[in-house]
Amino acid sequence: MQNKIAFFLVAVLVLVASRSSAQADQIVRFDEPARHFTASAPLGNGRLGVMIFGGTGRERIVLNEISMWSGGIDQANREGAHRHLPEIRNLLIAGKNREAQALLQREFTSAGKGSGRGNGANVKYGSYQLFAEMLINWKDSAVAVSDYERKLDLNTAMSTTSWTRAGVRYTQEAIVSAADEVVAIRIRASRPKAITLSIQLQRHEHAVQGSDRNGLSLAGQLPGGDGSKGIRFFGAAKIMQTDGRLRLEDKTQYVDGATTVLIVFAGATDLNWPNVESRGPDPRIAVQKTLSSASAKAWLQLVTAQRTAHQQYYNRCSFRLTLPEKENTDLLSAGERLKRFAAGKQDVMLPVLYFNFGRYLLISSSRPGELPANLQGVWADSYQTPWNGDYHLNINLQMNYWPAEVTNLGTLHEPLLSFTEQLVKPGRKTAAAYYNSSGWVAHMMSNPWKFTAPGEEATWGSTLSGGAWLCQHLWQHYLYNPSRDILSRIYPVLKGAALFYTDILIRDPETGWLVTTPSNSPENAYRTADGFTGQTTMGPAMDMQIGRELLGNTIAAARLLETDGAFADTLEKVLKELAPNQISKKTGGIQEWLRDYDENDPLHRHISHLYGLHPFDEITPSATPELAAAARKTLLRRGDEGTGWSRAWKMNFWARLGDGDHALKVFRTLLWPAVAGDKISMREGGGTYANLFCAHPPFQIDGNFGGTAGIAELLLQSHGKNNIIRLLPALPSAREWTQGTVSGLRARNGFEVSFDWNSGKIGMATITSLAGNPCYIELPAGKHICDDNGKLVRLRPHGDGSFVFNTRARAIYHMR
């Protein structure tokens, strides 16, 4: 009898612990209404975005639409700029960097105002901005509130706010549906007829509010820059279902004596992506059609369709750390959990929650057919978003998509792939104007208007490898999804970028190497012997690393497609003459510039000269130990802090070096609480806000995505020659990480991998072959591979402790 009781108690404890951990890794909690959008609950469907503040007297709901961009197509190229290129190059060859940079500033930057120095809302470049705000004002707001709860459920993509006032329990639920293209908000009361409130739509500029028997509306047109008119937009909110009395007055919708209220919002613009040269359909007609369709559905129908659309992506991959928690963190707010984590307290599920949140954000801000996620994903609460909320091409846009393939969201990579293809045509014009070259180029930044020119400042705007870096994503999409159709699609883009790259190379007379000129190492500065602090240079390390990757991938694609043999042969010859990675005699780290200049800022946020370590893979501890050791010195010299996205990148670097403990150390700095009451923390360096948004500061979403990818790098890697699968290549030794399980991670060459581990050692694993390619894998001692029928699979040694075995497409293999 005692044994049965003991068993029952253990079972109950296990169930409670399981439920608690399931909440702790899927629910982002808040213990008060948001005072800033970095404490709001973000929702989205890839086109529409919403931030729920959770107010009980006055609820503020920020509404976003991914194409809400001011500005327009800009004639930003300086025609004939290439006539100054020989002089700039000769000055750099002669060591006259000061003069070269001055000439570049005068003649080789963008025409016009460029990005408006990051404040482009009213210039041609434009800015991403807030669509509108919905305000819900409660009649009885002066009465005290108790039992306040607010949460964001990542699994269901629903925000819920609950509170008690005067003995009545109120609940507000919100979703953004990809199936119905609407925002839906349901408000309920525990006592009949207890809801009395008013609703408004507002925007403080370039908009006119309206109301009629169908509800509230907002219509306007953004500035197109230089006095022109930009895109038109229209949004409307309608109360679809309620048992209360409705009345419209002074552009305000009033609801009196209701038990339930269901509000639906739809919004659209006439930005016609990707054909932005022309305008799209009238947004008013599109919104009215959307609302009409949604109006025929009950709340349960809307939620069911929304949840199905969300979970088809979200459920593809899962990750859990299974060590039992010492303390229950389920009911703690995310802000409190961040503070405890920073203080060194155990929170086993916080890294899992962060991983899930990153995948959730990508699902919410990137969908096929839409623009890619920008610097803030799809969420913005201002009319001049920081740095225009644009597409920075010197790491930030690319980092947004680092977790896409590996965490089984490759479908959501599509907006970035399409965006890259759309830059080819304008990029050809830019290549001709500035370099008199063939092929195409994109520099440091872009926008929906397909901006490819250099920026307006020589100090940061002349990075010429933005387009080539984007090409890496095309190739990675192919590696994860091997298909001749994908290869045929991406090859022309790779070829065009390779043509530009090889056209602009010059031979450095001092070394004999081929180098890019002029360029810079993104946003960083050097000091020359004569005291000049500058950026313009020849052959920065990142340019050469990206070049080797681009040319290598283009050659591989041409060989696989059996096309352009002579062109591929030429690229192979060029590849051998590119400036190699160098080790600085001054620091012992990877040398950032062609010459061994002094670093102006040894702690700089960009670590561009380690691109060859990550995301490229030409530097590895096994294949290039000397360079890997130098990369380690570079990282130690740079330090573990910096902006949010910089910390995320450093986490990935340390994972590639196989140092999971240092990666975890950096991850802890990434989660440093950037919380400061009514104001966001603008202290130097990054961290994480109360809603888990990454602090640059201010908010930039790239750090969230980079951190998510970093966690995946700790668990699974498949880069390098033959894309060997490595399970737990950089597992931290911390007790919390000693046991866990993961399912649905993707590996290059077309594999899906699931496994568990205990005491830091692999238990069971399954490998699904999606393309029927040979599988290269590092096999732990004592393990073997069998097929789905239990038959042992023949393994062939491949060196370095790895093996290879043949697979059949869609077949499942087991490691035991």
CSV table of C-alpha atoms in Angstrom, one decimal, residues 375-749:
chain,number,residue,atom,x,y,z
A,375,LEU,CA,15.4,45.7,-38.3
A,376,GLN,CA,12.3,45.5,-36.0
A,377,GLY,CA,10.7,42.5,-37.6
A,378,VAL,CA,7.2,43.9,-38.3
A,379,TRP,CA,6.8,45.9,-35.0
A,380,ALA,CA,7.2,49.7,-34.7
A,381,ASP,CA,5.5,52.3,-32.5
A,382,SER,CA,6.9,55.4,-34.1
A,383,TYR,CA,6.7,57.4,-37.3
A,384,GLN,CA,10.5,57.6,-37.6
A,385,THR,CA,11.7,54.1,-36.7
A,386,PRO,CA,15.4,53.9,-35.6
A,387,TRP,CA,17.7,53.5,-38.6
A,388,ASN,CA,14.5,53.7,-40.7
A,389,GLY,CA,13.7,50.1,-39.7
A,390,ASP,CA,15.3,49.2,-43.0
A,391,TYR,CA,17.4,46.3,-44.3
A,392,HIS,CA,21.0,46.7,-43.1
A,393,LEU,CA,23.1,44.4,-45.4
A,394,ASN,CA,26.3,44.3,-43.3
A,395,ILE,CA,24.9,41.6,-40.9
A,396,ASN,CA,21.5,42.6,-39.6
A,397,LEU,CA,19.1,41.5,-42.3
A,398,GLN,CA,21.2,38.3,-42.7
A,399,MET,CA,21.1,37.5,-39.0
A,400,ASN,CA,17.3,37.8,-39.0
A,401,TYR,CA,17.3,34.6,-41.1
A,402,TRP,CA,20.1,32.6,-39.4
A,403,PRO,CA,17.6,30.3,-37.6
A,404,ALA,CA,15.3,29.8,-40.6
A,405,GLU,CA,16.8,26.6,-42.1
A,406,VAL,CA,18.3,24.9,-39.0
A,407,THR,CA,15.1,25.3,-36.9
A,408,ASN,CA,12.9,23.9,-39.7
A,409,LEU,CA,11.5,27.2,-40.9
A,410,GLY,CA,13.0,27.1,-44.3
A,411,THR,CA,9.7,28.1,-45.9
A,412,LEU,CA,9.9,31.4,-44.1
A,413,HIS,CA,13.4,32.1,-45.7
A,414,GLU,CA,11.5,32.8,-48.9
A,415,PRO,CA,11.0,36.6,-48.4
A,416,LEU,CA,14.8,37.1,-48.0
A,417,LEU,CA,15.5,34.9,-51.1
A,418,SER,CA,13.0,36.8,-53.2
A,419,PHE,CA,14.3,40.2,-51.8
A,420,THR,CA,17.8,39.2,-52.9
A,421,GLU,CA,16.5,38.4,-56.4
A,422,GLN,CA,14.8,41.7,-56.6
A,423,LEU,CA,18.0,43.6,-55.9
A,424,VAL,CA,19.7,42.2,-59.0
A,425,LYS,CA,18.2,44.6,-61.6
A,426,PRO,CA,18.9,47.8,-59.7
A,427,GLY,CA,22.2,46.4,-58.5
A,428,ARG,CA,23.3,46.1,-62.2
A,429,LYS,CA,22.8,49.9,-62.6
A,430,THR,CA,24.7,50.6,-59.4
A,431,ALA,CA,27.6,48.3,-60.5
A,432,ALA,CA,27.8,50.2,-63.8
A,433,ALA,CA,27.6,53.7,-62.3
A,434,TYR,CA,30.2,53.3,-59.6
A,435,TYR,CA,32.5,50.5,-60.9
A,436,ASN,CA,31.9,50.4,-64.6
A,437,SER,CA,31.5,46.6,-64.1
A,438,SER,CA,29.2,43.8,-65.1
A,439,GLY,CA,27.1,41.9,-62.6
A,440,TRP,CA,25.2,43.4,-59.7
A,441,VAL,CA,26.0,44.9,-56.3
A,442,ALA,CA,24.2,46.0,-53.2
A,443,HIS,CA,26.1,48.0,-50.6
A,444,MET,CA,25.3,48.5,-46.9
A,445,MET,CA,21.6,49.0,-46.8
A,446,SER,CA,18.4,48.6,-48.7
A,447,ASN,CA,14.6,49.1,-48.5
A,448,PRO,CA,11.4,48.0,-50.3
A,449,TRP,CA,12.3,50.5,-53.0
A,450,LYS,CA,15.4,48.3,-53.8
A,451,PHE,CA,18.1,50.8,-52.9
A,452,THR,CA,21.5,49.4,-53.9
A,453,ALA,CA,23.7,52.5,-54.0
A,454,PRO,CA,26.4,53.2,-51.4
A,455,GLY,CA,25.3,55.1,-48.3
A,456,GLU,CA,25.7,58.8,-47.9
A,457,GLU,CA,28.8,58.5,-45.7
A,458,ALA,CA,32.1,57.1,-46.7
A,459,THR,CA,32.7,56.0,-43.1
A,460,TRP,CA,30.1,53.3,-43.3
A,461,GLY,CA,28.3,53.4,-46.6
A,462,SER,CA,30.8,52.0,-49.0
A,463,THR,CA,30.8,48.3,-47.8
A,464,LEU,CA,30.4,46.6,-51.2
A,465,SER,CA,29.7,43.0,-50.1
A,466,GLY,CA,26.1,43.3,-49.0
A,467,GLY,CA,24.7,41.6,-52.0
A,468,ALA,CA,27.4,38.9,-52.0
A,469,TRP,CA,26.5,38.1,-48.3
A,470,LEU,CA,22.9,37.8,-49.3
A,471,CYS,CA,23.9,35.2,-51.8
A,472,GLN,CA,25.1,33.0,-49.0
A,473,HIS,CA,21.5,32.6,-48.0
A,474,LEU,CA,20.6,31.4,-51.4
A,475,TRP,CA,23.3,28.8,-51.3
A,476,GLN,CA,22.4,27.7,-47.7
A,477,HIS,CA,18.7,27.3,-48.7
A,478,TYR,CA,19.9,24.9,-51.4
A,479,LEU,CA,22.2,23.0,-49.0
A,480,TYR,CA,19.4,22.4,-46.6
A,481,ASN,CA,16.9,21.6,-49.4
A,482,PRO,CA,19.0,20.0,-52.2
A,483,SER,CA,17.0,20.4,-55.4
A,484,ARG,CA,18.0,21.1,-59.0
A,485,ASP,CA,15.1,23.5,-59.3
A,486,ILE,CA,16.4,25.6,-56.4
A,487,LEU,CA,19.9,25.4,-57.9
A,488,SER,CA,18.6,26.6,-61.3
A,489,ARG,CA,16.8,29.4,-59.6
A,490,ILE,CA,19.7,30.8,-57.6
A,491,TYR,CA,22.5,30.3,-60.0
A,492,PRO,CA,21.9,33.4,-62.1
A,493,VAL,CA,21.9,35.5,-58.9
A,494,LEU,CA,25.2,33.9,-57.8
A,495,LYS,CA,26.7,34.3,-61.2
A,496,GLY,CA,25.8,38.0,-61.4
A,497,ALA,CA,27.3,38.7,-58.0
A,498,ALA,CA,30.5,36.7,-58.9
A,499,LEU,CA,30.8,38.7,-62.2
A,500,PHE,CA,30.8,41.9,-60.2
A,501,TYR,CA,33.2,40.7,-57.6
A,502,THR,CA,35.8,39.5,-60.1
A,503,ASP,CA,35.4,42.6,-62.2
A,504,ILE,CA,36.3,45.0,-59.4
A,505,LEU,CA,39.4,43.1,-58.1
A,506,ILE,CA,42.8,44.8,-58.5
A,507,ARG,CA,46.2,43.4,-57.7
A,508,ASP,CA,47.9,44.8,-54.6
A,509,PRO,CA,51.4,45.6,-55.8
A,510,GLU,CA,52.8,45.0,-52.3
A,511,THR,CA,51.6,41.4,-51.9
A,512,GLY,CA,50.6,40.4,-55.4
A,513,TRP,CA,47.2,39.3,-54.1
A,514,LEU,CA,43.8,40.2,-55.7
A,515,VAL,CA,41.8,42.5,-53.5
A,516,THR,CA,38.5,44.5,-53.5
A,517,THR,CA,39.1,48.3,-53.6
A,518,PRO,CA,37.7,50.6,-52.3
A,519,SER,CA,35.8,49.1,-49.4
A,520,ASN,CA,35.7,49.0,-45.6
A,521,SER,CA,35.3,46.6,-42.7
A,522,PRO,CA,31.7,47.3,-41.7
A,523,GLU,CA,31.4,50.4,-39.5
A,524,ASN,CA,34.8,49.9,-37.9
A,525,ALA,CA,37.9,52.2,-38.1
A,526,TYR,CA,41.6,51.7,-38.2
A,527,ARG,CA,44.5,54.1,-37.3
A,528,THR,CA,47.4,54.5,-39.7
A,529,ALA,CA,51.0,55.3,-38.7
A,530,ASP,CA,50.5,59.1,-39.5
A,531,GLY,CA,47.6,59.3,-37.0
A,532,PHE,CA,44.7,59.1,-39.6
A,533,THR,CA,41.5,57.3,-38.3
A,534,GLY,CA,39.7,56.0,-41.3
A,535,GLN,CA,37.5,53.3,-42.8
A,536,THR,CA,38.3,53.3,-46.5
A,537,THR,CA,40.7,50.5,-47.4
A,538,MET,CA,41.8,47.8,-49.8
A,539,GLY,CA,40.8,44.1,-49.3
A,540,PRO,CA,39.3,44.0,-45.8
A,541,ALA,CA,39.3,40.5,-44.4
A,542,MET,CA,35.5,40.1,-44.6
A,543,ASP,CA,35.4,41.1,-48.3
A,544,MET,CA,38.0,38.4,-49.1
A,545,GLN,CA,36.2,35.7,-47.0
A,546,ILE,CA,32.9,36.5,-48.6
A,547,GLY,CA,34.5,36.5,-52.0
A,548,ARG,CA,36.0,33.0,-51.5
A,549,GLU,CA,32.6,31.8,-50.3
A,550,LEU,CA,30.7,33.4,-53.2
A,551,LEU,CA,33.1,32.2,-55.9
A,552,GLY,CA,33.3,28.7,-54.4
A,553,ASN,CA,29.5,28.4,-54.3
A,554,THR,CA,29.1,29.8,-57.8
A,555,ILE,CA,31.7,27.2,-59.1
A,556,ALA,CA,29.9,24.4,-57.3
A,557,ALA,CA,26.5,25.5,-58.7
A,558,ALA,CA,27.9,25.7,-62.3
A,559,ARG,CA,29.5,22.2,-62.0
A,560,LEU,CA,26.3,20.7,-60.6
A,561,LEU,CA,24.2,22.3,-63.3
A,562,GLU,CA,26.8,21.4,-66.0
A,563,THR,CA,26.9,24.9,-67.3
A,564,ASP,CA,29.3,27.8,-67.8
A,565,GLY,CA,32.4,25.5,-67.6
A,566,ALA,CA,34.8,28.1,-68.9
A,567,PHE,CA,33.4,30.7,-66.5
A,568,ALA,CA,33.8,28.3,-63.5
A,569,ASP,CA,37.4,27.6,-64.6
A,570,THR,CA,38.1,31.3,-64.6
A,571,LEU,CA,36.6,31.7,-61.1
A,572,GLU,CA,38.8,28.8,-59.8
A,573,LYS,CA,41.9,30.7,-61.0
A,574,VAL,CA,40.8,33.9,-59.4
A,575,LEU,CA,40.0,32.1,-56.2
A,576,LYS,CA,43.6,31.0,-55.8
A,577,GLU,CA,44.9,34.6,-56.0
A,578,LEU,CA,42.5,36.3,-53.5
A,579,ALA,CA,44.2,37.8,-50.4
A,580,PRO,CA,44.2,35.0,-47.8
A,581,ASN,CA,43.4,35.3,-44.1
A,582,GLN,CA,46.3,36.8,-42.2
A,583,ILE,CA,47.2,36.7,-38.5
A,584,SER,CA,48.0,40.1,-37.0
A,585,LYS,CA,51.6,40.4,-35.7
A,586,LYS,CA,50.2,43.1,-33.3
A,587,THR,CA,47.4,41.2,-31.7
A,588,GLY,CA,47.8,37.5,-32.7
A,589,GLY,CA,44.2,37.6,-33.9
A,590,ILE,CA,42.7,37.5,-37.4
A,591,GLN,CA,43.9,40.6,-39.2
A,592,GLU,CA,40.9,42.8,-40.1
A,593,TRP,CA,42.4,44.9,-42.9
A,594,LEU,CA,44.9,44.1,-45.7
A,595,ARG,CA,47.6,46.1,-43.8
A,596,ASP,CA,48.2,45.4,-40.1
A,597,TYR,CA,46.7,48.7,-38.9
A,598,ASP,CA,46.1,49.6,-35.3
A,599,GLU,CA,42.5,49.1,-34.2
A,600,ASN,CA,40.7,52.3,-33.3
A,601,ASP,CA,38.2,50.5,-31.1
A,602,PRO,CA,39.4,47.0,-30.0
A,603,LEU,CA,35.9,46.4,-28.4
A,604,HIS,CA,34.0,47.3,-31.6
A,605,ARG,CA,30.5,45.6,-32.0
A,606,HIS,CA,31.3,44.4,-35.5
A,607,ILE,CA,33.6,41.4,-35.7
A,608,SER,CA,33.5,41.2,-39.5
A,609,HIS,CA,36.9,39.6,-40.0
A,610,LEU,CA,35.6,36.4,-38.4
A,611,TYR,CA,33.0,36.0,-41.1
A,612,GLY,CA,35.1,33.0,-42.2
A,613,LEU,CA,34.4,31.3,-38.8
A,614,HIS,CA,30.7,32.1,-38.9
A,615,PRO,CA,28.5,32.2,-40.9
A,616,PHE,CA,31.1,30.9,-43.5
A,617,ASP,CA,33.1,27.9,-42.5
A,618,GLU,CA,36.6,28.3,-43.9
A,619,ILE,CA,38.0,28.6,-40.4
A,620,THR,CA,37.4,25.5,-38.2
A,621,PRO,CA,39.3,24.0,-35.3
A,622,SER,CA,39.8,20.8,-37.2
A,623,ALA,CA,40.7,22.0,-40.7
A,624,THR,CA,42.5,25.3,-39.8
A,625,PRO,CA,43.7,25.1,-36.2
A,626,GLU,CA,46.1,28.0,-36.4
A,627,LEU,CA,43.4,30.3,-37.8
A,628,ALA,CA,40.9,29.0,-35.3
A,629,ALA,CA,43.3,29.8,-32.5
A,630,ALA,CA,43.7,33.3,-33.9
A,631,ALA,CA,40.0,33.7,-34.1
A,632,ARG,CA,39.8,32.8,-30.4
A,633,LYS,CA,42.3,35.6,-29.6
A,634,THR,CA,40.2,38.0,-31.6
A,635,LEU,CA,37.1,37.1,-29.6
A,636,LEU,CA,38.9,37.4,-26.3
A,637,ARG,CA,40.3,40.8,-27.3
A,638,ARG,CA,36.8,42.0,-28.5
A,639,GLY,CA,35.2,40.9,-25.2
A,640,ASP,CA,31.8,39.4,-24.4
A,641,GLU,CA,29.7,42.6,-24.4
A,642,GLY,CA,28.5,44.9,-27.1
A,643,THR,CA,25.2,45.5,-28.7
A,644,GLY,CA,22.5,42.8,-28.5
A,645,TRP,CA,23.1,41.4,-32.0
A,646,SER,CA,26.9,41.6,-31.5
A,647,ARG,CA,26.6,39.3,-28.4
A,648,ALA,CA,24.4,37.0,-30.4
A,649,TRP,CA,27.1,36.8,-33.1
A,650,LYS,CA,29.8,36.1,-30.5
A,651,MET,CA,27.7,33.3,-29.1
A,652,ASN,CA,27.7,31.7,-32.6
A,653,PHE,CA,31.5,32.2,-32.9
A,654,TRP,CA,32.2,30.4,-29.7
A,655,ALA,CA,29.8,27.6,-30.6
A,656,ARG,CA,31.7,27.1,-33.9
A,657,LEU,CA,35.0,26.9,-31.9
A,658,GLY,CA,33.4,24.1,-29.9
A,659,ASP,CA,33.4,26.2,-26.6
A,660,GLY,CA,29.9,25.8,-25.3
A,661,ASP,CA,30.8,27.2,-21.9
A,662,HIS,CA,32.0,30.5,-23.4
A,663,ALA,CA,29.0,30.5,-25.7
A,664,LEU,CA,26.7,30.2,-22.7
A,665,LYS,CA,28.6,32.9,-20.9
A,666,VAL,CA,27.9,35.3,-23.8
A,667,PHE,CA,24.3,34.1,-24.0
A,668,ARG,CA,23.9,35.2,-20.4
A,669,THR,CA,25.1,38.7,-21.4
A,670,LEU,CA,22.6,38.7,-24.2
A,671,LEU,CA,19.9,38.1,-21.7
A,672,TRP,CA,21.1,40.9,-19.4
A,673,PRO,CA,17.9,42.7,-18.3
A,674,ALA,CA,17.5,46.0,-20.1
A,675,VAL,CA,14.6,47.1,-17.8
A,676,ALA,CA,14.3,50.5,-16.3
A,677,GLY,CA,10.7,51.3,-15.2
A,678,ASP,CA,9.0,53.8,-17.5
A,679,LYS,CA,12.0,54.2,-19.8
A,680,ILE,CA,14.0,51.7,-21.8
A,681,SER,CA,17.6,51.4,-20.8
A,682,MET,CA,19.9,53.2,-23.3
A,683,ARG,CA,23.1,52.3,-21.5
A,684,GLU,CA,26.0,51.3,-23.6
A,685,GLY,CA,25.7,47.7,-24.6
A,686,GLY,CA,22.8,45.4,-25.2
A,687,GLY,CA,20.6,43.0,-23.4
A,688,THR,CA,17.0,41.9,-23.4
A,689,TYR,CA,13.8,43.8,-22.6
A,690,ALA,CA,10.9,42.7,-20.4
A,691,ASN,CA,9.1,41.2,-23.4
A,692,LEU,CA,12.3,39.3,-24.5
A,693,PHE,CA,12.9,41.8,-27.4
A,694,CYS,CA,16.6,42.3,-28.0
A,695,ALA,CA,18.1,45.6,-26.9
A,696,HIS,CA,20.7,47.0,-29.3
A,697,PRO,CA,19.8,49.4,-27.7
A,698,PRO,CA,17.2,50.4,-28.8
A,699,PHE,CA,15.2,47.4,-29.9
A,700,GLN,CA,16.5,45.5,-32.9
A,701,ILE,CA,15.2,42.0,-33.6
A,702,ASP,CA,18.4,40.6,-35.2
A,703,GLY,CA,19.8,39.8,-31.7
A,704,ASN,CA,16.7,37.6,-31.0
A,705,PHE,CA,17.3,35.6,-34.2
A,706,GLY,CA,21.0,35.4,-33.7
A,707,GLY,CA,20.6,34.1,-30.2
A,708,THR,CA,18.1,31.5,-31.4
A,709,ALA,CA,20.6,30.4,-34.1
A,710,GLY,CA,23.3,30.3,-31.4
A,711,ILE,CA,21.4,27.8,-29.3
A,712,ALA,CA,20.9,25.6,-32.4
A,713,GLU,CA,24.7,25.8,-33.0
A,714,LEU,CA,25.3,24.4,-29.5
A,715,LEU,CA,23.1,21.4,-30.3
A,716,LEU,CA,23.8,20.6,-34.0
A,717,GLN,CA,26.3,21.6,-36.6
A,718,SER,CA,26.6,20.5,-40.2
A,719,HIS,CA,29.0,22.9,-41.9
A,720,GLY,CA,32.4,22.3,-43.5
A,721,LYS,CA,33.5,19.8,-46.1
A,722,ASN,CA,30.8,17.2,-46.8
A,723,ASN,CA,28.6,19.0,-44.2
A,724,ILE,CA,29.3,16.4,-41.5
A,725,ILE,CA,26.5,16.2,-38.9
A,726,ARG,CA,27.8,16.8,-35.4
A,727,LEU,CA,25.5,16.2,-32.5
A,728,LEU,CA,26.1,18.3,-29.3
A,729,PRO,CA,29.2,19.9,-30.8
A,730,ALA,CA,29.3,22.6,-28.2
A,731,LEU,CA,27.1,21.6,-25.3
A,732,PRO,CA,27.7,23.7,-22.2
A,733,SER,CA,29.0,21.8,-19.2
A,734,ALA,CA,26.5,23.7,-16.9
A,735,ARG,CA,24.3,21.3,-15.0
A,736,GLU,CA,21.1,22.7,-16.6
A,737,TRP,CA,22.3,21.6,-20.0
A,738,THR,CA,23.3,18.0,-19.1
A,739,GLN,CA,20.1,16.4,-20.3
A,740,GLY,CA,17.5,17.4,-22.9
A,741,THR,CA,15.8,16.5,-26.1
A,742,VAL,CA,15.4,18.1,-29.5
A,743,SER,CA,13.3,17.2,-32.5
A,744,GLY,CA,13.0,18.6,-36.0
A,745,LEU,CA,16.3,20.4,-36.4
A,746,ARG,CA,17.6,20.5,-39.9
A,747,ALA,CA,21.1,19.6,-41.2
A,748,ARG,CA,22.7,20.5,-44.5
A,749,ASN,CA,22.5,18.0,-47.4
